[in-house]
Amino acid sequence: MHKEIEELIIKFKNKNGRLDCGVAFKIAKKLDVDIGEVGKTATNIGIKIDSCELGQFGKLEKSDGSYIIYNNLKPKIDEKSRITCKDARDAGVGVGLKKIRSTLKNYNIDVKYCQLGCFKEKKGKKMIVKTKTWIENSDGDLLFGKGKTEILEVIAESGSMSKAAEILGMNYKKCWSHIQILSKNMGEDLVNTKQGGGDNAGTTLNPRAYELIKSYKQLQRDIEEYANKRFKELFLSDQEDRIKKDKI
């Protein structure tokens, strides 16, 4: 086998008398041998490896298993040479975090979505769970949600429908329309409006409106708390268990 490797190295060396890194990998694949064997053979016959974009070819010559790990990782690597934290760990089960990290470094692979800090994340962004809650009727019509809650809160703070509309960046008619629709859906008036220029002029919320704001916010908090709990269970629990067992 060494003779075959040697013949192909000599045959495909470049004009500078060196073997391109990419060609070395093709030889290894063609003969179904470890890339380290190609590196050793090239060294023995005095031919250096050239143009190695994967970096540190010498480490591969030691046949420390990084090429095998890389092959396990390769299907999960995206077009930006990144891999998710979970995929990196899954591909290296039984190998250990130290060798996985070494392989990622050797092949210049970034890790993304690493919530637990088991890998140094260079470019990827962490995963977070987002929720959006609204209430509909049986026909699917929007009754209440974040937008209408915000309108009620701004009215309460500003004491004026027109000021609330200005703060929220919407015209007065649209702001008033939201309140009318909400009041109709709830079956009662939610705001009290007094005309004139005195101290009592303006718009205030009635107790039911404050109750809706409080209830909606509590519902949203409860949903977010549950969503985050389930997110950790479904996406991160297996990684947390492995980290506890990993002594590296």
Short mmCIF file of C-alpha atoms in Angstrom, two decimals:
data_model
loop_
_atom_site.label_atom_id
_atom_site.label_comp_id
_atom_site.label_asym_id
_atom_site.label_seq_id
_atom_site.Cartn_x
_atom_site.Cartn_y
_atom_site.Cartn_z
CA MET A 1 0.00 0.00 0.00
CA HIS A 2 2.86 2.38 0.81
CA LYS A 3 4.21 1.81 -2.69
CA GLU A 4 0.88 2.80 -4.23
CA ILE A 5 0.71 5.92 -2.07
CA GLU A 6 4.25 6.84 -3.05
CA GLU A 7 3.54 6.37 -6.76
CA LEU A 8 0.47 8.62 -6.64
CA ILE A 9 2.31 11.29 -4.64
CA ILE A 10 5.11 11.38 -7.21
CA LYS A 11 2.63 11.32 -10.08
CA PHE A 12 0.52 14.21 -8.81
CA LYS A 13 3.12 16.48 -7.20
CA ASN A 14 2.98 20.05 -8.49
CA LYS A 15 5.54 21.97 -10.54
CA ASN A 16 7.30 23.02 -7.34
CA GLY A 17 7.88 19.41 -6.39
CA ARG A 18 5.30 19.51 -3.60
CA LEU A 19 1.96 17.80 -3.06
CA ASP A 20 -1.10 20.02 -2.83
CA CYS A 21 -3.15 19.43 0.30
CA GLY A 22 -6.33 18.80 -1.70
CA VAL A 23 -4.55 16.20 -3.82
CA ALA A 24 -3.30 14.48 -0.65
CA PHE A 25 -6.88 14.06 0.53
CA LYS A 26 -7.93 12.71 -2.87
CA ILE A 27 -5.15 10.13 -2.73
CA ALA A 28 -6.26 9.07 0.75
CA LYS A 29 -9.83 8.72 -0.44
CA LYS A 30 -8.86 6.85 -3.61
CA LEU A 31 -6.79 4.29 -1.71
CA ASP A 32 -9.10 4.27 1.33
CA VAL A 33 -6.31 5.09 3.77
CA ASP A 34 -5.94 7.58 6.61
CA ILE A 35 -4.72 10.99 5.47
CA GLY A 36 -1.92 10.60 8.00
CA GLU A 37 -0.48 7.73 5.95
CA VAL A 38 -0.27 9.98 2.90
CA GLY A 39 1.47 12.63 4.99
CA LYS A 40 3.98 10.15 6.40
CA THR A 41 4.77 8.72 2.99
CA ALA A 42 5.27 12.19 1.52
CA THR A 43 7.65 13.06 4.37
CA ASN A 44 9.61 9.81 3.91
CA ILE A 45 10.28 10.54 0.24
CA GLY A 46 11.10 14.19 0.89
CA ILE A 47 7.96 15.78 -0.58
CA LYS A 48 6.28 18.54 1.40
CA ILE A 49 2.56 19.21 1.58
CA ASP A 50 1.63 22.53 -0.05
CA SER A 51 -1.42 24.85 -0.22
CA CYS A 52 -3.09 23.29 2.79
CA GLU A 53 -6.14 25.48 3.35
CA LEU A 54 -7.34 23.18 6.12
CA GLY A 55 -4.33 24.18 8.21
CA GLN A 56 -1.68 22.37 10.26
CA PHE A 57 -1.29 19.31 8.05
CA GLY A 58 1.42 18.09 10.35
CA LYS A 59 -1.13 17.36 13.06
CA LEU A 60 -2.99 15.12 10.66
CA GLU A 61 0.19 13.16 10.03
CA LYS A 62 0.16 12.08 13.66
CA SER A 63 -3.07 10.24 12.86
CA ASP A 64 -4.68 11.42 16.09
CA GLY A 65 -8.17 10.73 14.73
CA SER A 66 -8.94 14.33 13.80
CA TYR A 67 -9.52 13.39 10.16
CA ILE A 68 -12.05 10.74 11.21
CA ILE A 69 -13.78 13.25 13.50
CA TYR A 70 -13.77 15.80 10.69
CA ASN A 71 -15.47 13.31 8.37
CA ASN A 72 -18.18 12.80 11.01
CA LEU A 73 -18.64 16.54 11.34
CA LYS A 74 -18.49 17.37 7.64
CA PRO A 75 -22.16 16.58 6.71
CA LYS A 76 -23.31 19.01 9.41
CA ILE A 77 -21.03 21.91 8.45
CA ASP A 78 -22.80 24.77 6.67
CA GLU A 79 -21.60 26.87 3.74
CA LYS A 80 -19.96 29.34 6.14
CA SER A 81 -17.87 26.57 7.73
CA ARG A 82 -19.98 26.52 10.89
CA ILE A 83 -21.57 23.73 12.88
CA THR A 84 -24.12 23.77 15.70
CA CYS A 85 -22.95 22.98 19.20
CA LYS A 86 -25.30 19.98 19.41
CA ASP A 87 -24.08 18.49 16.10
CA ALA A 88 -20.44 18.93 17.15
CA ARG A 89 -21.05 17.03 20.36
CA ASP A 90 -23.17 14.32 18.74
CA ALA A 91 -20.55 13.63 16.07
CA GLY A 92 -17.86 13.24 18.72
CA VAL A 93 -19.63 10.92 21.16
CA GLY A 94 -17.04 8.66 22.76
CA VAL A 95 -14.16 10.83 21.56
CA GLY A 96 -14.16 13.61 24.14
CA LEU A 97 -14.54 17.36 23.99
CA LYS A 98 -10.80 17.97 23.86
CA LYS A 99 -10.35 16.16 20.53
CA ILE A 100 -13.51 17.71 19.12
CA ARG A 101 -12.22 21.18 19.98
CA SER A 102 -8.83 20.34 18.48
CA THR A 103 -10.43 19.14 15.24
CA LEU A 104 -12.61 22.23 14.98
CA LYS A 105 -9.55 24.40 15.45
CA ASN A 106 -7.43 22.45 12.94
CA TYR A 107 -10.08 22.72 10.25
CA ASN A 108 -11.06 26.30 11.10
CA ILE A 109 -14.68 25.41 11.88
CA ASP A 110 -16.76 27.80 13.96
CA VAL A 111 -19.42 26.66 16.42
CA LYS A 112 -22.82 28.34 16.48
CA TYR A 113 -25.68 28.28 18.98
CA CYS A 114 -23.44 27.21 21.85
CA GLN A 115 -25.58 28.03 24.89
CA LEU A 116 -23.56 26.06 27.43
CA GLY A 117 -20.09 27.35 26.61
CA CYS A 118 -18.63 23.92 25.84
CA PHE A 119 -17.13 25.37 22.65
CA LYS A 120 -15.75 28.81 21.93
CA GLU A 121 -18.28 30.49 19.68
CA LYS A 122 -16.66 32.83 17.16
CA LYS A 123 -19.37 33.87 14.74
CA GLY A 124 -22.55 32.00 15.47
CA LYS A 125 -25.42 33.51 17.42
CA LYS A 126 -27.06 31.80 20.35
CA MET A 127 -30.49 30.27 20.03
CA ILE A 128 -33.26 31.87 22.02
CA VAL A 129 -36.96 31.08 22.15
CA LYS A 130 -39.50 33.79 21.35
CA THR A 131 -43.23 33.76 22.00
CA LYS A 132 -46.08 35.96 20.85
CA THR A 133 -49.47 35.72 22.51
CA TRP A 134 -52.82 37.03 21.37
CA ILE A 135 -56.47 36.17 22.00
CA GLU A 136 -58.94 35.38 19.22
CA ASN A 137 -62.63 34.56 19.04
CA SER A 138 -64.00 31.33 17.56
CA ASP A 139 -63.96 32.91 14.08
CA GLY A 140 -60.25 33.66 14.31
CA ASP A 141 -60.68 37.42 14.75
CA LEU A 142 -58.08 39.16 16.90
CA LEU A 143 -59.56 40.31 20.20
CA PHE A 144 -56.63 41.24 22.37
CA GLY A 145 -52.85 41.13 22.23
CA LYS A 146 -49.60 43.02 22.70
CA GLY A 147 -50.57 45.93 20.45
CA LYS A 148 -53.85 46.76 22.16
CA THR A 149 -52.26 46.27 25.57
CA GLU A 150 -49.60 48.81 24.64
CA ILE A 151 -52.23 51.32 23.51
CA LEU A 152 -54.07 51.02 26.83
CA GLU A 153 -50.83 51.45 28.79
CA VAL A 154 -49.79 54.57 26.88
CA ILE A 155 -53.26 56.09 27.31
CA ALA A 156 -53.01 55.44 31.05
CA GLU A 157 -49.57 57.08 31.21
CA SER A 158 -50.32 60.08 28.99
CA GLY A 159 -53.95 60.64 30.00
CA SER A 160 -54.80 61.49 26.42
CA MET A 161 -55.88 59.56 23.33
CA SER A 162 -54.19 62.04 20.99
CA LYS A 163 -50.92 61.98 22.94
CA ALA A 164 -50.99 58.19 23.01
CA ALA A 165 -51.46 58.10 19.24
CA GLU A 166 -48.52 60.49 18.79
CA ILE A 167 -46.25 58.46 21.08
CA LEU A 168 -47.14 55.22 19.29
CA GLY A 169 -46.66 56.75 15.84
CA MET A 170 -50.22 56.21 14.62
CA ASN A 171 -52.98 58.61 13.71
CA TYR A 172 -55.72 59.42 16.19
CA LYS A 173 -58.45 57.69 14.18
CA LYS A 174 -56.57 54.39 14.10
CA CYS A 175 -55.79 54.55 17.80
CA TRP A 176 -59.42 55.26 18.65
CA SER A 177 -60.54 52.46 16.31
CA HIS A 178 -58.40 49.94 18.23
CA ILE A 179 -60.02 50.99 21.50
CA GLN A 180 -63.53 50.79 20.04
CA ILE A 181 -62.92 47.30 18.65
CA LEU A 182 -61.45 46.15 21.95
CA SER A 183 -64.36 47.60 23.94
CA LYS A 184 -66.84 45.89 21.61
CA ASN A 185 -65.05 42.54 21.97
CA MET A 186 -65.01 42.86 25.76
CA GLY A 187 -68.65 43.93 25.88
CA GLU A 188 -68.01 47.15 27.81
CA ASP A 189 -66.32 50.54 27.53
CA LEU A 190 -62.69 50.43 28.59
CA VAL A 191 -61.88 54.15 28.53
CA ASN A 192 -63.54 57.29 29.82
CA THR A 193 -63.12 60.43 27.73
CA LYS A 194 -63.92 63.94 28.96
CA GLN A 195 -63.91 66.90 26.59
CA GLY A 196 -62.83 70.42 27.48
CA GLY A 197 -59.73 72.15 28.70
CA GLY A 198 -59.95 71.65 32.45
CA ASP A 199 -57.90 69.43 34.74
CA ASN A 200 -60.37 66.59 34.30
CA ALA A 201 -60.22 66.64 30.50
CA GLY A 202 -58.60 63.74 28.68
CA THR A 203 -58.88 59.95 28.55
CA THR A 204 -58.59 57.53 31.44
CA LEU A 205 -58.94 53.76 31.76
CA ASN A 206 -61.68 52.07 33.72
CA PRO A 207 -60.92 49.20 36.16
CA ARG A 208 -61.69 46.54 33.54
CA ALA A 209 -58.97 47.93 31.24
CA TYR A 210 -56.37 47.74 34.02
CA GLU A 211 -57.52 44.19 34.74
CA LEU A 212 -57.02 43.22 31.08
CA ILE A 213 -53.50 44.69 31.03
CA LYS A 214 -52.53 42.85 34.20
CA SER A 215 -54.04 39.54 33.06
CA TYR A 216 -52.47 39.68 29.60
CA LYS A 217 -49.01 40.44 30.99
CA GLN A 218 -49.29 37.60 33.48
CA LEU A 219 -50.39 35.22 30.72
CA GLN A 220 -47.44 36.28 28.55
CA ARG A 221 -44.97 35.80 31.43
CA ASP A 222 -46.37 32.34 32.20
CA ILE A 223 -46.14 31.30 28.55
CA GLU A 224 -42.57 32.60 28.21
CA GLU A 225 -41.53 30.82 31.40
CA TYR A 226 -42.97 27.53 30.16
CA ALA A 227 -41.52 28.02 26.66
CA ASN A 228 -38.03 28.63 28.06
CA LYS A 229 -38.32 25.60 30.34
CA ARG A 230 -39.36 23.35 27.45
CA PHE A 231 -36.72 24.89 25.19
CA LYS A 232 -33.99 23.88 27.64
CA GLU A 233 -35.48 20.40 28.01
CA LEU A 234 -35.77 19.79 24.27
CA PHE A 235 -32.65 21.53 22.97
CA LEU A 236 -30.13 21.71 25.81
CA SER A 237 -30.80 18.98 28.38
CA ASP A 238 -28.76 16.31 26.58
CA GLN A 239 -25.80 18.68 26.36
CA GLU A 240 -26.05 19.58 30.05
CA ASP A 241 -26.04 15.88 30.99
CA ARG A 242 -22.97 15.26 28.86
CA ILE A 243 -21.08 18.19 30.35
CA LYS A 244 -21.71 16.84 33.85
CA LYS A 245 -20.24 13.48 32.80
CA ASP A 246 -17.38 14.93 30.79
CA LYS A 247 -14.27 15.38 32.92
CA ILE A 248 -12.40 17.41 30.33
#
